[in-house]
Every structure is written in C-alpha cells, then in structure tokens.
PDB file of C-alpha atoms in Angstrom:
ATOM      1  CA  MET F  28       5.567 -10.447  60.977  1.00  0.00           C
ATOM      2  CA  GLU F  29       8.775 -11.727  62.528  1.00  0.00           C
ATOM      3  CA  MET F  30       8.550 -14.517  65.078  1.00  0.00           C
ATOM      4  CA  PRO F  31      11.244 -14.168  67.728  1.00  0.00           C
ATOM      5  CA  LYS F  32      12.852 -17.444  68.786  1.00  0.00           C
ATOM      6  CA  ALA F  33      13.148 -18.216  72.450  1.00  0.00           C
ATOM      7  CA  SER F  34      16.637 -18.974  73.714  1.00  0.00           C
ATOM      8  CA  ASP F  35      17.359 -22.180  75.635  1.00  0.00           C
ATOM      9  CA  ALA F  36      17.524 -20.076  78.809  1.00  0.00           C
ATOM     10  CA  ASP F  37      14.078 -18.574  78.029  1.00  0.00           C
ATOM     11  CA  LYS F  38      12.666 -22.062  77.488  1.00  0.00           C
ATOM     12  CA  ASP F  39      14.167 -23.290  80.756  1.00  0.00           C
ATOM     13  CA  ARG F  40      12.749 -20.271  82.582  1.00  0.00           C
ATOM     14  CA  PHE F  41       9.312 -20.969  81.078  1.00  0.00           C
ATOM     15  CA  ARG F  42       9.367 -24.642  82.047  1.00  0.00           C
ATOM     16  CA  ALA F  43      10.383 -23.674  85.584  1.00  0.00           C
ATOM     17  CA  ILE F  44       7.274 -21.499  86.153  1.00  0.00           C
ATOM     18  CA  VAL F  45       4.733 -23.838  84.547  1.00  0.00           C
ATOM     19  CA  PRO F  46       2.774 -25.831  87.138  1.00  0.00           C
ATOM     20  CA  ASP F  47       4.012 -29.389  87.630  1.00  0.00           C
ATOM     21  CA  HIS F  48       0.720 -31.195  87.057  1.00  0.00           C
ATOM     22  CA  PRO F  49       0.353 -34.494  85.197  1.00  0.00           C
ATOM     23  CA  ASP F  50      -2.257 -32.987  82.872  1.00  0.00           C
ATOM     24  CA  VAL F  51       0.023 -30.142  81.710  1.00  0.00           C
ATOM     25  CA  VAL F  52       1.528 -30.554  78.239  1.00  0.00           C
ATOM     26  CA  ILE F  53       4.298 -28.251  76.993  1.00  0.00           C
ATOM     27  CA  LYS F  54       4.579 -28.149  73.199  1.00  0.00           C
ATOM     28  CA  PRO F  55       6.804 -26.270  70.750  1.00  0.00           C
ATOM     29  CA  MET F  56       5.062 -23.471  68.901  1.00  0.00           C
ATOM     30  CA  PHE F  57       6.811 -21.549  66.118  1.00  0.00           C
ATOM     31  CA  GLY F  58      10.215 -21.690  67.823  1.00  0.00           C
ATOM     32  CA  ASN F  59       8.656 -20.895  71.198  1.00  0.00           C
ATOM     33  CA  LEU F  60       6.629 -22.956  73.742  1.00  0.00           C
ATOM     34  CA  GLY F  61       3.032 -23.263  74.889  1.00  0.00           C
ATOM     35  CA  ALA F  62       1.663 -24.895  78.044  1.00  0.00           C
ATOM     36  CA  PHE F  63      -1.694 -26.627  77.681  1.00  0.00           C
ATOM     37  CA  VAL F  64      -4.273 -28.279  79.913  1.00  0.00           C
ATOM     38  CA  ASN F  65      -7.162 -30.246  78.342  1.00  0.00           C
ATOM     39  CA  GLY F  66      -6.045 -28.975  74.934  1.00  0.00           C
ATOM     40  CA  ASN F  67      -6.318 -25.298  75.908  1.00  0.00           C
ATOM     41  CA  MET F  68      -3.259 -23.074  76.171  1.00  0.00           C
ATOM     42  CA  PHE F  69      -2.895 -21.296  79.519  1.00  0.00           C
ATOM     43  CA  ALA F  70       0.674 -19.967  79.158  1.00  0.00           C
ATOM     44  CA  GLY F  71       3.017 -19.292  76.308  1.00  0.00           C
ATOM     45  CA  LEU F  72       6.496 -18.108  75.530  1.00  0.00           C
ATOM     46  CA  PHE F  73       7.108 -15.535  72.779  1.00  0.00           C
ATOM     47  CA  GLY F  74      10.795 -14.740  72.578  1.00  0.00           C
ATOM     48  CA  ALA F  75      11.692 -13.848  76.161  1.00  0.00           C
ATOM     49  CA  THR F  76       8.109 -12.877  77.132  1.00  0.00           C
ATOM     50  CA  ILE F  77       5.872 -15.223  79.073  1.00  0.00           C
ATOM     51  CA  GLY F  78       2.151 -14.729  78.556  1.00  0.00           C
ATOM     52  CA  VAL F  79      -0.700 -16.118  80.635  1.00  0.00           C
ATOM     53  CA  LYS F  80      -4.438 -16.418  80.043  1.00  0.00           C
ATOM     54  CA  LEU F  81      -6.207 -15.399  83.227  1.00  0.00           C
ATOM     55  CA  SER F  82      -9.791 -14.971  84.340  1.00  0.00           C
ATOM     56  CA  GLU F  83     -11.061 -11.458  83.652  1.00  0.00           C
ATOM     57  CA  ARG F  84     -10.873 -10.615  87.385  1.00  0.00           C
ATOM     58  CA  ASP F  85      -7.260 -11.822  87.750  1.00  0.00           C
ATOM     59  CA  ARG F  86      -6.230 -10.209  84.492  1.00  0.00           C
ATOM     60  CA  ALA F  87      -7.632  -6.840  85.575  1.00  0.00           C
ATOM     61  CA  ALA F  88      -5.887  -7.120  88.943  1.00  0.00           C
ATOM     62  CA  LEU F  89      -2.512  -7.987  87.377  1.00  0.00           C
ATOM     63  CA  GLU F  90      -2.703  -5.298  84.703  1.00  0.00           C
ATOM     64  CA  ALA F  91      -3.715  -2.661  87.296  1.00  0.00           C
ATOM     65  CA  ALA F  92      -0.897  -3.530  89.688  1.00  0.00           C
ATOM     66  CA  GLU F  93       2.029  -4.293  87.388  1.00  0.00           C
ATOM     67  CA  ARG F  94       3.689  -3.113  84.196  1.00  0.00           C
ATOM     68  CA  THR F  95       2.494  -5.890  81.912  1.00  0.00           C
ATOM     69  CA  VAL F  96       3.054  -6.062  78.165  1.00  0.00           C
ATOM     70  CA  PRO F  97       1.019  -7.293  75.199  1.00  0.00           C
ATOM     71  CA  PHE F  98       1.707 -10.950  74.435  1.00  0.00           C
ATOM     72  CA  GLY F  99       2.621 -11.924  70.883  1.00  0.00           C
ATOM     73  CA  PRO F 100       3.646  -9.941  67.837  1.00  0.00           C
ATOM     74  CA  PRO F 101       3.371  -6.164  68.403  1.00  0.00           C
ATOM     75  CA  GLU F 102       1.190  -5.755  65.294  1.00  0.00           C
ATOM     76  CA  ARG F 103      -1.122  -8.619  66.364  1.00  0.00           C
ATOM     77  CA  PRO F 104      -0.995  -9.478  70.088  1.00  0.00           C
ATOM     78  CA  MET F 105      -2.892 -12.548  71.275  1.00  0.00           C
ATOM     79  CA  GLY F 106      -6.257 -11.576  72.683  1.00  0.00           C
ATOM     80  CA  GLY F 107      -6.951 -12.640  76.249  1.00  0.00           C
ATOM     81  CA  TYR F 108      -3.266 -13.119  77.128  1.00  0.00           C
ATOM     82  CA  THR F 109      -1.210 -10.842  79.330  1.00  0.00           C
ATOM     83  CA  GLY F 110       2.568 -10.638  79.001  1.00  0.00           C
ATOM     84  CA  LEU F 111       4.246 -10.798  82.388  1.00  0.00           C
ATOM     85  CA  PRO F 112       6.570  -7.947  83.334  1.00  0.00           C
ATOM     86  CA  GLU F 113      10.104  -8.336  81.961  1.00  0.00           C
ATOM     87  CA  ALA F 114      11.516  -7.683  85.442  1.00  0.00           C
ATOM     88  CA  TRP F 115       9.930 -10.975  86.555  1.00  0.00           C
ATOM     89  CA  ASN F 116      12.397 -12.873  84.360  1.00  0.00           C
ATOM     90  CA  GLU F 117      14.631 -12.681  87.437  1.00  0.00           C
ATOM     91  CA  GLN F 118      11.766 -13.286  89.907  1.00  0.00           C
ATOM     92  CA  PRO F 119      10.363 -16.724  89.051  1.00  0.00           C
ATOM     93  CA  ALA F 120       8.183 -16.961  92.197  1.00  0.00           C
ATOM     94  CA  LYS F 121       6.028 -14.038  91.003  1.00  0.00           C
ATOM     95  CA  ALA F 122       5.731 -15.444  87.483  1.00  0.00           C
ATOM     96  CA  ARG F 123       4.952 -18.923  88.853  1.00  0.00           C
ATOM     97  CA  SER F 124       2.078 -17.618  90.994  1.00  0.00           C
ATOM     98  CA  TRP F 125       0.388 -16.091  87.919  1.00  0.00           C
ATOM     99  CA  ALA F 126       1.064 -19.204  85.825  1.00  0.00           C
ATOM    100  CA  ASP F 127      -0.679 -21.200  88.573  1.00  0.00           C
ATOM    101  CA  LYS F 128      -3.684 -18.861  88.387  1.00  0.00           C
ATOM    102  CA  ALA F 129      -3.792 -19.223  84.612  1.00  0.00           C
ATOM    103  CA  TYR F 130      -3.590 -23.014  84.907  1.00  0.00           C
ATOM    104  CA  GLU F 131      -6.469 -23.072  87.452  1.00  0.00           C
ATOM    105  CA  HIS F 132      -8.621 -20.839  85.253  1.00  0.00           C
ATOM    106  CA  ILE F 133      -8.086 -22.777  82.024  1.00  0.00           C
ATOM    107  CA  ALA F 134      -8.326 -26.169  83.736  1.00  0.00           C
ATOM    108  CA  SER F 135     -11.852 -25.193  84.838  1.00  0.00           C
ATOM    109  CA  LEU F 136     -12.954 -24.772  81.199  1.00  0.00           C
ATOM    110  CA  PRO F 137     -14.321 -27.629  79.057  1.00  0.00           C
ATOM    111  CA  PRO F 138     -11.670 -29.595  77.176  1.00  0.00           C
ATOM    112  CA  LYS F 139     -10.921 -28.371  73.680  1.00  0.00           C
ATOM    113  CA  LEU F 140     -12.291 -30.751  71.078  1.00  0.00           C
ATOM    114  CA  PRO F 141     -10.003 -31.659  68.192  1.00  0.00           C
ATOM    115  CA  LYS F 142     -10.872 -30.004  64.916  1.00  0.00           C
ATOM    116  CA  SER F 143     -12.167 -32.270  62.209  1.00  0.00           C
ATOM    117  CA  ALA F 144     -10.246 -32.362  58.900  1.00  0.00           C
ATOM    118  CA  GLY F 145     -13.098 -30.530  57.134  1.00  0.00           C
ATOM    119  CA  THR F 146     -12.989 -27.421  59.358  1.00  0.00           C
ATOM    120  CA  LYS F 147      -9.536 -26.200  58.372  1.00  0.00           C
ATOM    121  CA  SER F 148      -9.653 -23.187  56.105  1.00  0.00           C
ATOM    122  CA  ALA F 149      -7.832 -23.416  52.834  1.00  0.00           C
ATOM    123  CA  ARG F 150      -4.686 -21.308  52.534  1.00  0.00           C
ATOM    124  CA  ARG F 151      -3.746 -19.950  49.161  1.00  0.00           C
TER     125      ARG F 151
END
C-alpha cells in the first residue's frame, strides 16, 4: 500500500479549510495531515484529497448531492470518512463549510481517551 505524500500546496489548502478554533490540533500523519478536536480526527489530508467525518445525515446528504470519493488508500479506505470532490480544491468555501460540519459533529462526541501502554498490539 503506497502512501501518497501531500504537497506543500495541498497542506496549505487543508489548513485553510480547517476551522480556526483554539481546540483544533493539526498533526502530521504519514506525510499527510489530520485535524483533531478532543483527540478525535474530524478531517484529514491524503495526498491531494481532503476527507471529513460527518454525521450520518450530513454524510448521506453530501454523497447524494456531490461526486465524492473514498478517503484513504483505494484498497483500504477509511470507514466513516468522505473524500471531498476534487473540483473543490479550487473552491475552498465549499470545502470549508463541510469541514465546519465535521468539526461540529466530532466536537459533540466524548473526548478520546489516551491508550494505555498495555493496549497496543504487538507487531511482528
């Protein structure tokens, strides 16, 4: 599975659509970026694709109205995330509105608790 690296322009575009809230944290993830609130990821960047995690209602509305794409590697897309249409790379206002909806949805969830050292699975 090949992980595409986001360009600097992709990263700048991602940062521009992520809500400007003090509780938002943007972290590097495998050469890409993720946006988190309370430890939960609500938006991510995979190569040039921005993905958002929406409520089921918002996700169904977006996927019914627009040409969305799977988010993540083609052979293993991330469940629950919707890739925003590629055409929106030039329309940041549309992408920003859906990133705001994703933020609001994920911010309403309980904070993610840190994993204890004993819960990590051993990799061989």
